[in-house]
Coordinates of C-alpha atoms in Angstrom, one line a residue:
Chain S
X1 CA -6.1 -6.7 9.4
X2 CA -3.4 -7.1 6.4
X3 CA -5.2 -8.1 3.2
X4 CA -3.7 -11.7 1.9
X5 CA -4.3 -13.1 5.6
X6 CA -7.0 -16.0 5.8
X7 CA -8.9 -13.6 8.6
X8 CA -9.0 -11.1 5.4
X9 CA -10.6 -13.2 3.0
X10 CA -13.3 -14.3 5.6
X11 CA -14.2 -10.5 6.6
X12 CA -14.1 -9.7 2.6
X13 CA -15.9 -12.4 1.3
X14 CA -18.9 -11.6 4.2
X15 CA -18.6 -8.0 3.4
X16 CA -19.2 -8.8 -0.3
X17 CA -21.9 -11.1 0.9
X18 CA -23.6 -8.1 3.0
X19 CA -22.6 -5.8 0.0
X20 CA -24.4 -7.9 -2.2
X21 CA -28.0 -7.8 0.2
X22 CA -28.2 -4.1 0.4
X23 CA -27.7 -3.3 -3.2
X24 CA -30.8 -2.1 -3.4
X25 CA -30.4 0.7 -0.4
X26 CA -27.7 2.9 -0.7
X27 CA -28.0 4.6 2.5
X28 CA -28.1 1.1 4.2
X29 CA -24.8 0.2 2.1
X30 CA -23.1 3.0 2.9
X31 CA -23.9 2.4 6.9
X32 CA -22.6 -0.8 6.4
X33 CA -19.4 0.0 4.3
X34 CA -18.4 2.8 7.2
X35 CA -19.2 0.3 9.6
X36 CA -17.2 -2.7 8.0
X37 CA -14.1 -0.1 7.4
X38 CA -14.2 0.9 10.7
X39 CA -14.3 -2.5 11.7
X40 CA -10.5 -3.4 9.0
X41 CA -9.3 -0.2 10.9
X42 CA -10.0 -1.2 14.4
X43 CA -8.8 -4.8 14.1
X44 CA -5.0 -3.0 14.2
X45 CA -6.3 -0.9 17.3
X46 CA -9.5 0.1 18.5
X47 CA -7.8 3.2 20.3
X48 CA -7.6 5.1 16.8
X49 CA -10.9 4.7 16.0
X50 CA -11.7 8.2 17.1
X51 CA -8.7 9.8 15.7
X52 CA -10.1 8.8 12.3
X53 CA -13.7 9.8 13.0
X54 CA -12.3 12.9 14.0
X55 CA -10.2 13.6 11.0
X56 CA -13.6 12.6 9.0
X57 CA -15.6 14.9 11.5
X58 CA -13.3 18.1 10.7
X59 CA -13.8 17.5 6.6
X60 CA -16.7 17.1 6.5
X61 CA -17.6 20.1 8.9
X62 CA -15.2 22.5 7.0
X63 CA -16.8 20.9 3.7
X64 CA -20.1 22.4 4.8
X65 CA -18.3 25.7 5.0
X66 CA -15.2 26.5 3.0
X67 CA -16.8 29.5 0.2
X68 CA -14.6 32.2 -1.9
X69 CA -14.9 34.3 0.6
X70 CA -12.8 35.4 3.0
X71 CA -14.3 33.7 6.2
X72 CA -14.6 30.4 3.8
X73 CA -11.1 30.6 3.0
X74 CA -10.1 30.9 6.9
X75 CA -12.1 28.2 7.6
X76 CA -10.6 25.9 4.9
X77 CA -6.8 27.1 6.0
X78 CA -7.9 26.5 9.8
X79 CA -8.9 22.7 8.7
X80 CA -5.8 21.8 6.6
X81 CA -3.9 23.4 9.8
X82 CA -5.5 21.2 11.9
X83 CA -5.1 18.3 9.4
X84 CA -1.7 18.7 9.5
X85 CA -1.2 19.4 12.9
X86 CA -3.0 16.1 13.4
X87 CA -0.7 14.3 11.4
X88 CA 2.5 15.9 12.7
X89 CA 1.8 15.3 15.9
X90 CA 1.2 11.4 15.6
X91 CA 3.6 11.1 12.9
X92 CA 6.5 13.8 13.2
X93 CA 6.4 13.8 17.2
X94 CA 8.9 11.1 18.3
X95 CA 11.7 12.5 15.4
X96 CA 11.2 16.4 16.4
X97 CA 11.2 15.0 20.6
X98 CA 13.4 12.2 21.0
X99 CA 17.1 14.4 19.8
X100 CA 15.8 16.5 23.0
X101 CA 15.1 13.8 25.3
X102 CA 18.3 12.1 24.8
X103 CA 19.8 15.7 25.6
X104 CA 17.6 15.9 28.6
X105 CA 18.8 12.3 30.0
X106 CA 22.1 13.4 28.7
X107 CA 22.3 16.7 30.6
X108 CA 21.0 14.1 33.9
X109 CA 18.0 17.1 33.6
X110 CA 15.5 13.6 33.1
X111 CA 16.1 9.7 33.6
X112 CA 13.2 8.0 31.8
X113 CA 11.2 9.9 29.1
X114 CA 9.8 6.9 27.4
X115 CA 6.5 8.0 28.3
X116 CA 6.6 10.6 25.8
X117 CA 6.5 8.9 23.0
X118 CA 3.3 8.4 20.2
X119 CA 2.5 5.9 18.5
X120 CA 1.9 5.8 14.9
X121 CA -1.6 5.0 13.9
X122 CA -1.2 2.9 10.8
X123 CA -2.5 4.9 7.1
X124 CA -2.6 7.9 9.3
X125 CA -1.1 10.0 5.9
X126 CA -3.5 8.4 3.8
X127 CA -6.7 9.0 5.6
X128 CA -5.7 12.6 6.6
X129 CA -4.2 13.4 2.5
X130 CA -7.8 12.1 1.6
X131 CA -9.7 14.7 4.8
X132 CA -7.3 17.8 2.7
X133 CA -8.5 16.5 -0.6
X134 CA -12.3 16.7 0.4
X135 CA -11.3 20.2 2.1
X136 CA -9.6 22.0 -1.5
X137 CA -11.5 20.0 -3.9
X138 CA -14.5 21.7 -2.1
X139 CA -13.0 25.1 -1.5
X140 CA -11.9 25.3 -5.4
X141 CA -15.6 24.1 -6.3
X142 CA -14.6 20.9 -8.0
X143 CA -17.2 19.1 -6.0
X144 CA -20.2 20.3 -4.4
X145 CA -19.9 20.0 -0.4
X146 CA -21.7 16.6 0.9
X147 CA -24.7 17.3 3.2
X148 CA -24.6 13.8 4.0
X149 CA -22.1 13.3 6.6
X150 CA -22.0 9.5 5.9
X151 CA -20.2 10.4 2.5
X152 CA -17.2 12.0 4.1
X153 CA -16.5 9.5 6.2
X154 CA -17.2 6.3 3.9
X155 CA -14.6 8.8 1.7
X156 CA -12.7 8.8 4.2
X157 CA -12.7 5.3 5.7
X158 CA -13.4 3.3 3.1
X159 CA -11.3 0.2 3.4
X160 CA -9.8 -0.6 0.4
X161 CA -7.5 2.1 0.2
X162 CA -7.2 2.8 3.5
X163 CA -3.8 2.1 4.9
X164 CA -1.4 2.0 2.1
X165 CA -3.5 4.1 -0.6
X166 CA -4.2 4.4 -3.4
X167 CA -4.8 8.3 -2.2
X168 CA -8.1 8.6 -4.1
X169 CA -9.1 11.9 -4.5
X170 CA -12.8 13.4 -3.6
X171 CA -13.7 14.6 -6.7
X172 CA -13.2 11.0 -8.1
X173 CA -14.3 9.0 -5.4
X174 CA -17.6 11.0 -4.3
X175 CA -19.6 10.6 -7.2
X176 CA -19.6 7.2 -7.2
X177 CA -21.1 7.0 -4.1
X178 CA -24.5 8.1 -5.4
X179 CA -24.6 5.6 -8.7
X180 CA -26.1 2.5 -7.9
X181 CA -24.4 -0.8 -7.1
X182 CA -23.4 -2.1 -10.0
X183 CA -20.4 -4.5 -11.4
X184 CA -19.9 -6.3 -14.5
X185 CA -18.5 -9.0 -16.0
X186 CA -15.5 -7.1 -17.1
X187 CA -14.8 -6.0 -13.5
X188 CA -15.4 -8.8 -11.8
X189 CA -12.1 -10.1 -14.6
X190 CA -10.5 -7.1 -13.4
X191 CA -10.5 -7.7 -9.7
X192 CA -9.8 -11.2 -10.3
X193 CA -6.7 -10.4 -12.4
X194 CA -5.5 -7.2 -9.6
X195 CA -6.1 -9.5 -6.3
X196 CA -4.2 -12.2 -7.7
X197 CA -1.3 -10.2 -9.2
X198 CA -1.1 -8.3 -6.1
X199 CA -0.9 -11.4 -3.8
X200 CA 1.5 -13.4 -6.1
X201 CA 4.0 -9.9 -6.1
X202 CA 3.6 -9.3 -1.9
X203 CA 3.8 -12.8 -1.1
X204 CA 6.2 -14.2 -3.4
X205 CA 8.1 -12.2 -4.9
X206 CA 8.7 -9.3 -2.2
X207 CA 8.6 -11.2 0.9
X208 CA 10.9 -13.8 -0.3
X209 CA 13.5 -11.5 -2.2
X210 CA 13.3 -9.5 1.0
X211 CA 14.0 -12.6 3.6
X212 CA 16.8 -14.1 1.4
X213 CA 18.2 -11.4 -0.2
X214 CA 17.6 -7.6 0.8
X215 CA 17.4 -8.3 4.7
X216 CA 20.0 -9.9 5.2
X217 CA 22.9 -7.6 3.3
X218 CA 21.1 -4.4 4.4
X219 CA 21.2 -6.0 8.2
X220 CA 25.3 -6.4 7.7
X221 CA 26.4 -4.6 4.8
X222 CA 30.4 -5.0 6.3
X223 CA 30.3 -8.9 5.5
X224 CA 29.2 -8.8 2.0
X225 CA 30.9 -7.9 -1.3
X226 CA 30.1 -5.6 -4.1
X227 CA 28.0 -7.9 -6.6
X228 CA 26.0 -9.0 -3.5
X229 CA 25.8 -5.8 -2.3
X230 CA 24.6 -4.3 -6.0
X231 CA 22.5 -7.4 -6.2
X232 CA 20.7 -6.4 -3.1
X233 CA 19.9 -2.8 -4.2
X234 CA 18.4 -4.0 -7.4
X235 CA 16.7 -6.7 -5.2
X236 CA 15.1 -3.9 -3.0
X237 CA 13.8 -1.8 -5.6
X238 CA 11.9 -4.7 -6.9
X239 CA 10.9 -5.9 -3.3
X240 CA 9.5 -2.3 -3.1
X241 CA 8.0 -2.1 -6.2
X242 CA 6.0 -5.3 -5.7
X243 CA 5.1 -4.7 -2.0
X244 CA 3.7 -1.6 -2.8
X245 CA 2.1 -2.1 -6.6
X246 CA 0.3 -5.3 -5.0
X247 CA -1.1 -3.5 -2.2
X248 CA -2.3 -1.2 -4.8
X249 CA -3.6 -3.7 -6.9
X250 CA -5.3 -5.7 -4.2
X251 CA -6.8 -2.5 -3.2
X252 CA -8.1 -2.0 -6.2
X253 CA -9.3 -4.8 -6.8
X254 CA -10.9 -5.0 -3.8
X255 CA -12.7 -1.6 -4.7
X256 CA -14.1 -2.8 -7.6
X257 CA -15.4 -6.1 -6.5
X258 CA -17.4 -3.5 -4.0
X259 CA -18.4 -1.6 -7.3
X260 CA -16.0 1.3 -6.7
X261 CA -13.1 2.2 -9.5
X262 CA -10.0 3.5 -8.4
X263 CA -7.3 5.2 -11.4
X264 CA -3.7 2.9 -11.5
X265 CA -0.9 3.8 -8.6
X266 CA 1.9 2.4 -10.8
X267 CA 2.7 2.3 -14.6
X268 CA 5.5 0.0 -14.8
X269 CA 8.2 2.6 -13.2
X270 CA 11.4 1.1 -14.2
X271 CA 10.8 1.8 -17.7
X272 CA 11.0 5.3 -16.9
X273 CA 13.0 7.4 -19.3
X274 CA 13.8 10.2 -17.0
X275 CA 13.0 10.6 -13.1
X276 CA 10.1 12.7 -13.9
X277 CA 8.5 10.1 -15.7
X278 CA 9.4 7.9 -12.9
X279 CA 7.1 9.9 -11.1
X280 CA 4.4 9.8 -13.3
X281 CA 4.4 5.9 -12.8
X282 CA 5.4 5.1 -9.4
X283 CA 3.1 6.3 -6.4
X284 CA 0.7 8.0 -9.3
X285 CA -1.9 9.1 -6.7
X286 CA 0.9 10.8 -4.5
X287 CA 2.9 12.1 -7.4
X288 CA -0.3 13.7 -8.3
X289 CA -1.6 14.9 -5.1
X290 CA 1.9 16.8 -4.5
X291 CA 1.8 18.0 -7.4
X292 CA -1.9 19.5 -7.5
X293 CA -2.0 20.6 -3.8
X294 CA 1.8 21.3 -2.9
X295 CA 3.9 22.0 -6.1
X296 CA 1.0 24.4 -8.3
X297 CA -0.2 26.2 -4.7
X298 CA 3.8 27.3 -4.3
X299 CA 4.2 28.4 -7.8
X300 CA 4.5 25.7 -9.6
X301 CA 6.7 26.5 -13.2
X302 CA 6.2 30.1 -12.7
X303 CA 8.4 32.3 -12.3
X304 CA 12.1 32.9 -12.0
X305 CA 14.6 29.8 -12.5
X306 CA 15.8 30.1 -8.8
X307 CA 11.5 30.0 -7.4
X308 CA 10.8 27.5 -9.9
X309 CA 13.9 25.2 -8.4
X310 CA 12.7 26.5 -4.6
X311 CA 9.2 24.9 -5.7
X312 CA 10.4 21.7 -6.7
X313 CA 13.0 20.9 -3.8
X314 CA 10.9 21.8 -1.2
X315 CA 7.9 19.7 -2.6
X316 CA 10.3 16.9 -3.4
X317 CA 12.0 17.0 0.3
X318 CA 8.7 17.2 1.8
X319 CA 7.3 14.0 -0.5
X320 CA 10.1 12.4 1.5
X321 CA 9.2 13.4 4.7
X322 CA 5.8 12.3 4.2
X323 CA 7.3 9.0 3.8
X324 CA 8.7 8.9 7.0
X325 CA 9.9 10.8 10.2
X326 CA 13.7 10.0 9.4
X327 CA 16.5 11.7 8.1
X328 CA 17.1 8.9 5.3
X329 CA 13.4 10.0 3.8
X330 CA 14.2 13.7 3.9
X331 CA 17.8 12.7 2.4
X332 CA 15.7 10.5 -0.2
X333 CA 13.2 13.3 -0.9
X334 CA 15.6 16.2 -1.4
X335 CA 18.0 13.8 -4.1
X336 CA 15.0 13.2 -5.7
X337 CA 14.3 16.9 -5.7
X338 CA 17.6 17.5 -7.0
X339 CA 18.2 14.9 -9.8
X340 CA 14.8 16.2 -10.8
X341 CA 16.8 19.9 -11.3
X342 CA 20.0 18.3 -13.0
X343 CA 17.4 16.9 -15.4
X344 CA 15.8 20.3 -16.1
X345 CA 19.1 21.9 -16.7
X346 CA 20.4 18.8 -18.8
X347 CA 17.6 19.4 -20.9
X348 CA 17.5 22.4 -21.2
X349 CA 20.5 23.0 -22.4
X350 CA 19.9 19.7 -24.5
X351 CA 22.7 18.0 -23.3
X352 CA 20.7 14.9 -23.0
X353 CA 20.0 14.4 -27.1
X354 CA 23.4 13.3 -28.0
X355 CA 22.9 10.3 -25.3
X356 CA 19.1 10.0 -25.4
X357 CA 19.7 6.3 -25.8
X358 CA 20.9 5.9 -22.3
X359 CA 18.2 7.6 -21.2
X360 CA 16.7 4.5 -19.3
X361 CA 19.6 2.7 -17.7
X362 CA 20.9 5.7 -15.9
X363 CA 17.4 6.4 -14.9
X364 CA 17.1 3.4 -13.9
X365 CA 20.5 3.2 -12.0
X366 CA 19.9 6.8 -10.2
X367 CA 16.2 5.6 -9.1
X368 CA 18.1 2.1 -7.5
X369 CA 20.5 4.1 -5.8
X370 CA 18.4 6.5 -4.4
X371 CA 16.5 3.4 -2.8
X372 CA 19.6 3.1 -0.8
X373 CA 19.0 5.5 2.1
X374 CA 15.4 5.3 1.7
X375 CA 16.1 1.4 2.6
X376 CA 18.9 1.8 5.3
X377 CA 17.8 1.8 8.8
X378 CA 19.9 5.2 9.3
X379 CA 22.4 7.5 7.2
X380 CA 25.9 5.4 8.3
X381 CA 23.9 2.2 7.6
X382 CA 23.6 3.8 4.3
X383 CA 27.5 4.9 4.2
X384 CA 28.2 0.9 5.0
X385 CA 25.7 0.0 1.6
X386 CA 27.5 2.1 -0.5
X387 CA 31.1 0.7 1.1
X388 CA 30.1 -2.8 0.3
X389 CA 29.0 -1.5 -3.6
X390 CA 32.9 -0.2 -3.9
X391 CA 34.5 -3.0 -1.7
X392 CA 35.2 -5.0 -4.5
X393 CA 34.6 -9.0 -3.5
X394 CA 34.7 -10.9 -0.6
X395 CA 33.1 -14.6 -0.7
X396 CA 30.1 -14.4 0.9
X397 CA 29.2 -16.7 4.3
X398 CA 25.5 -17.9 2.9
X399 CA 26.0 -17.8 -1.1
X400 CA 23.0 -16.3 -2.6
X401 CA 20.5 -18.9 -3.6
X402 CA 19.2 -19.9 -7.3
X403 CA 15.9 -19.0 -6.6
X404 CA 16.2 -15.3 -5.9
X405 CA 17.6 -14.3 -9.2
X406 CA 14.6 -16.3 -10.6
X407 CA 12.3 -13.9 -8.1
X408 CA 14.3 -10.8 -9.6
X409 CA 13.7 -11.9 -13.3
X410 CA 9.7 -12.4 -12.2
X411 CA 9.9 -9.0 -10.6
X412 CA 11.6 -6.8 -13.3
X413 CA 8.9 -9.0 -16.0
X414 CA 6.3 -7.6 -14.0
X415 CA 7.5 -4.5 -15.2
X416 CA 8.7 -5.6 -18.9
X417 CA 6.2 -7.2 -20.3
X418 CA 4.1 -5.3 -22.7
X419 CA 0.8 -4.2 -21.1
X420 CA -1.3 -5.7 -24.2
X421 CA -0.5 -9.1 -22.2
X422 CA -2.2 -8.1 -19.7
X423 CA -5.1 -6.3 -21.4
X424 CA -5.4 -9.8 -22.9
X425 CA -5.8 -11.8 -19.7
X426 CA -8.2 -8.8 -18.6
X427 CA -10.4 -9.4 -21.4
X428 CA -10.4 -13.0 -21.1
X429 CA -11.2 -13.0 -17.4
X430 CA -13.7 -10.8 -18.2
X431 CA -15.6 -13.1 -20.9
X432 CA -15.4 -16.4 -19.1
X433 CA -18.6 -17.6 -17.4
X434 CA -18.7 -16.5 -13.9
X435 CA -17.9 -19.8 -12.2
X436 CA -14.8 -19.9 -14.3
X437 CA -14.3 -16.5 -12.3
X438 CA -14.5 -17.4 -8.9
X439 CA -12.5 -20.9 -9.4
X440 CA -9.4 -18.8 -11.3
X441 CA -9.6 -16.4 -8.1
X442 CA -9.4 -19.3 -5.3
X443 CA -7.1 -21.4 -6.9
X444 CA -4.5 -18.5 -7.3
X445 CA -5.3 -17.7 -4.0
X446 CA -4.2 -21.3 -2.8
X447 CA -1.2 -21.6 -4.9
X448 CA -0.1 -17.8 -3.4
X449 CA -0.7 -19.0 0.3
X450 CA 0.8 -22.2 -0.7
X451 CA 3.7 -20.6 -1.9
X452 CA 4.0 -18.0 0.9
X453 CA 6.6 -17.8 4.0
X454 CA 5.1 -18.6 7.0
X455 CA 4.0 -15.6 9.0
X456 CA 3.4 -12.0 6.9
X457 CA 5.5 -9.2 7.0
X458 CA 3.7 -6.2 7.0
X459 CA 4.0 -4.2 3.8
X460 CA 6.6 -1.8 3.6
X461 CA 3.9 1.4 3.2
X462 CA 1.9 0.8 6.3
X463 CA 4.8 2.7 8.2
X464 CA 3.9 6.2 6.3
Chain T
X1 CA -25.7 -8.9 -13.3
X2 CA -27.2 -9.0 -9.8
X3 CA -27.5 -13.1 -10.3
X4 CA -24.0 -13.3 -11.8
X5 CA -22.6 -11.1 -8.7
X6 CA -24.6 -13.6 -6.3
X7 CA -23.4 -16.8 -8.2
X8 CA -20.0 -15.2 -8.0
X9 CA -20.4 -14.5 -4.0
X10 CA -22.0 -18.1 -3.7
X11 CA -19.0 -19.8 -5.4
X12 CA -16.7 -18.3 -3.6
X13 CA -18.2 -19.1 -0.2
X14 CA -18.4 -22.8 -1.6
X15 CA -14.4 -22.7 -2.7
X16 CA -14.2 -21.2 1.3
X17 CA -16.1 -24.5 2.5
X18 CA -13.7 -26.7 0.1
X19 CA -10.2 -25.0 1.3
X20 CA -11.9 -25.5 5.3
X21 CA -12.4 -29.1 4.6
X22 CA -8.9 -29.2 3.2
X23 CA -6.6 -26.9 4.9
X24 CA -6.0 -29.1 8.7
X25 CA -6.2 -26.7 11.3
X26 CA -5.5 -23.4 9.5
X27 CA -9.5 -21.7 10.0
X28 CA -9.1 -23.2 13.9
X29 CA -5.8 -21.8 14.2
X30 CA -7.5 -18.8 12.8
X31 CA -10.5 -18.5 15.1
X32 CA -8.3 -18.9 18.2
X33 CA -6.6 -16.1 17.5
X34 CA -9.7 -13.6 17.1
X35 CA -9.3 -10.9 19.7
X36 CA -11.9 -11.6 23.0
X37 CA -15.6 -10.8 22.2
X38 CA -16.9 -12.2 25.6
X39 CA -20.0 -14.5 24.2
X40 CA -19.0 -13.9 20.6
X41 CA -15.8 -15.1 20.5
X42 CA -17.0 -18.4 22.6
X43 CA -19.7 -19.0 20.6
X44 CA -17.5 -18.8 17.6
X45 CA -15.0 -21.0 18.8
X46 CA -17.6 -23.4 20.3
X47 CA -18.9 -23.7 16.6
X48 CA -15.7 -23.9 14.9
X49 CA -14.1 -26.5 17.3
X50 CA -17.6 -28.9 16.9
X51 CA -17.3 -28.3 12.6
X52 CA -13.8 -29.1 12.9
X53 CA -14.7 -32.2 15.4
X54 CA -16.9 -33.4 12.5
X55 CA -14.6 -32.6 9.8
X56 CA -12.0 -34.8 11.7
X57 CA -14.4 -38.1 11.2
X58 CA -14.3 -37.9 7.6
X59 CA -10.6 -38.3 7.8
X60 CA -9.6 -35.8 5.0
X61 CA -6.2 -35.4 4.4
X62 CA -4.6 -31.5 4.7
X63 CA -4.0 -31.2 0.9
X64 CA -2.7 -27.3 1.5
X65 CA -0.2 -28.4 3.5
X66 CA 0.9 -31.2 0.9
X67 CA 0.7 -29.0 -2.0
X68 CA 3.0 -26.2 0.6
X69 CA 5.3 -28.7 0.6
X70 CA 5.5 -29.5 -3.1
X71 CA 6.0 -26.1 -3.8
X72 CA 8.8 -25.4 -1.6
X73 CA 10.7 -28.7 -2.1
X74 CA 9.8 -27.4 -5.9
X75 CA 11.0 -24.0 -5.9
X76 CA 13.6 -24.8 -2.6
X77 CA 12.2 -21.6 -1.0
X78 CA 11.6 -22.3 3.2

């Protein structure tokens, strides 16, 4: 089930409804919540049902005994082991297996392999990041270990966030599970505001830029010229920007309408200043998970200047093979990892003070270009992108329409305009009488669907 | 707040009831294509097809579709 579908708003507005009714139990609420996320997830496919109850099952059973000591400490490595094994298998499987299959049918030692191949259940990273957070937030006691297993897996399952994240951490999640239900006025405006930002940037601005724009030069970078070609890149990194901050923000929004909060996944990332502030705004919740449970557990800033650069490119390669199972992530990952140490050095040395003003564009022009593999289907469709950049012109068969540099203006505003705005919308959505609420939310609702493409590409994250 | 929450669940099943009434056969098209429930998904459809029966005799036009189009000629996105 894909969240700004009309099947969506039907199974949200009668979970609300059902939400609403068992306020006053929250053992009854909780039942129902696992029960109604179980139901999202098995709408995609019933057969990975079990795979999440089983990622749930092996939390919450190491939960109830990871300790300090040294048979605690096995039993919290054996889980994350398994975690991980879990997710490599179903995710990593076909990348690691299919080189050697086409060597087996190659070699004539095998004709038809195909049935070796797994699919990938959708959110699997997200679920099986949150299972690991439960796991080390329990075994470090930030939180105390849920005798309730119900808690682990509404954690774990919860809907919202689901699929495409935000990955919401235990320790933050948890305790609101035992507060009773409870929203406001204020987050009711919230929600309203995050649902309908989030719909207006998937629907509009993402899927459109990607149909007329980013799709079609990506498809057949050969027949297009440089400014179209430039012009795509900067149309992807707003495509991706707004598919994945509105899945965000309908997710949170969402959450809250349920009574849950969730912290911000994005910060308006191309105003970054550097490419480690561009990862303190874009993906927060991932930036800070691999940060916490990757990056600090290796070593972090300690130590020498070669372990402290070790640290950071394997944890950077490794964010980009969490993105994917393809070369063009790892690729991705490990340029990230190393702009991130030409930074550091640049600094260091303070090479960067004399030109501090260009701090931004060239931020912002690395961050683009780095889209470029992550975007291609493979690395020589990313060779032909960058060919097109330096081909110089060519005319172009289908001219680039009017309307998509209106879409990239909407998209970059989105991440221009000063956040007060928006704090003033928030507060006047929140003060209005509730009525007012519910009309602003279904009209913008309309006018998004109204405005949509037929048929809905699936966002861009459900793939990781 | 528990009224205000309810008021705001009511109103928004209400706005659901108004975009049915107005949207042609988008909830029907919808319904169709809910995976097979055996008696569920019958009885479902059995309902939906009889609302949408009646909502066929008080010839209401498909405003969504009118306003899609205004948008798009609008905007000139397809």
């Amino acid at each position: 089930m894909v969240f700004p579908t009309l099947q969506f708003i039907l199974f949200f507005t009668a979970v609300l409804t059902i939400n609403q009714a068992l306020s006053g139990s929250s053992g009854w609420r909780k039942a129902f919540l696992i029960a109604a996320s179980y139901t999202f997830y098995g709408a995609w496919d019933v057969r990975f049902l079990t795979l999440m109850a089983a990622v749930s099952a092996v939390a919450y059973l190491a939960g109830r005994f990871v300790g300090p000591g040294s048979l605690g400490k096995t039993i919290r490595n054996s889980a994350i082991v398994l975690l991980l094994l879990l997710l490599g298998v179903f995710k990593y499987f076909n990348f690691f297996v299919l080189p050697l299959q086409q060597l087996l049918i190659d070699t004539a030692l095998a004709r038809d392999l195909t049935w070796m191949r797994v699919i990938l259940p959708v959110g699997i990273s997200f679920y099986t990041f949150q299972a690991i957070s439960y796991i080390l937030d329990v075994g470090r006691g930030q939180i105390a270990p849920r005798r309730n297993p119900a808690d682990v897996f509404l954690y774990i399952s919860f809907f919202p966030q689901l699929v495409a994240g935000p990955i919401v951490r235990a320790a933050d999640f948890l305790p609101q599970i035992d507060l009773s239900f409870h929203v406001s006025s204020a987050m009711r405006g919230t929600a309203v505001l995050l649902i309908l930002t989030g719909l207006f940037k998937k629907m509009v601005v993402a899927n459109y830029l990607s149909a007329l724009l980013v799709d079609p030069v990506f498809s057949f970078p050969d027949i297009y010229g440089s400014f179209e070609a430039t012009l795509a890149v900067f149309g992807y990194g707003i495509q991706i920007y707004c598919d994945f901050s509105g899945y965000s923000d309908i997710a949170i929004g969402v959450a809250l309408l349920l009574g849950y909060r969730f912290h911000c996944n994005f910060n308006q990332p191309y105003r970054a200043h550097s490419l480690a502030n561009f990862w303190q705004r874009w993906h927060i919740s991932l930036s800070e998970f691999i940060r916490d449970y990757l990056y600090i557990p290796l070593g972090g800033n300690r130590g020498s200047v070669a372990k402290r650069s070790w640290n950071l490119m394997l944890t950077m390669t490794l964010a980009g093979l969490w993105h994917g199972a393809g070369w063009n992530f790892i690729v991705w990952g490990a340029l990230h990892g190393g702009g991130l140490l030409v930074e550091r050095v640049l600094i260091r040395v303070r090479a960067l003070r004399a030109i501090s003003f260009l701090a931004f564009p060239i931020t912002l022009v690395v961050v683009l270009t780095l889209w470029i593999p992550f975007r291609a289907a493979d690395l020589s469709n990313t060779q032909a992108m960058f060919a097109a950049i330096v081909r110089g012109s060519l005319s172009p068969q289908e001219p680039i329409l009017p309307i998509v540099y209106v879409l990239l203006a909407i998209g970059l505003a989105m991440n221009w305009l000063p956040l007060l705005w928006r704090d003033h919308i928030n507060t006047a959505l929140g003060q209005i009488p509730v009525i007012a609420q519910a009309l602003v939310l279904a009209t913008g609702v309309i006018l998004c669907f109204a405005a949509a493409q037929d048929g809905m590409p699936p966002f861009i994250y459900f793939q990781f | 707040m528990k009224d205000a929450n309810t008021c705001f669940i009511t109103a928004i099943w209400l706005f659901l009831l108004l975009a049915w009434l107005t949207t042609g056969d988008q909830f029907l098209d919808l319904m169709f294509s809910i995976p097979e429930l055996g008696a569920l998904d019958e009885a479902i459809l059995d309902v939906t097809m009889r609302a949408n029966d009646i909502k066929k005799t008080m010839g209401l036009a498909d405003w969504f579709d009118d306003l899609r189009s205004i948008i798009h000629q609008f905007t000139n996105l397809k």
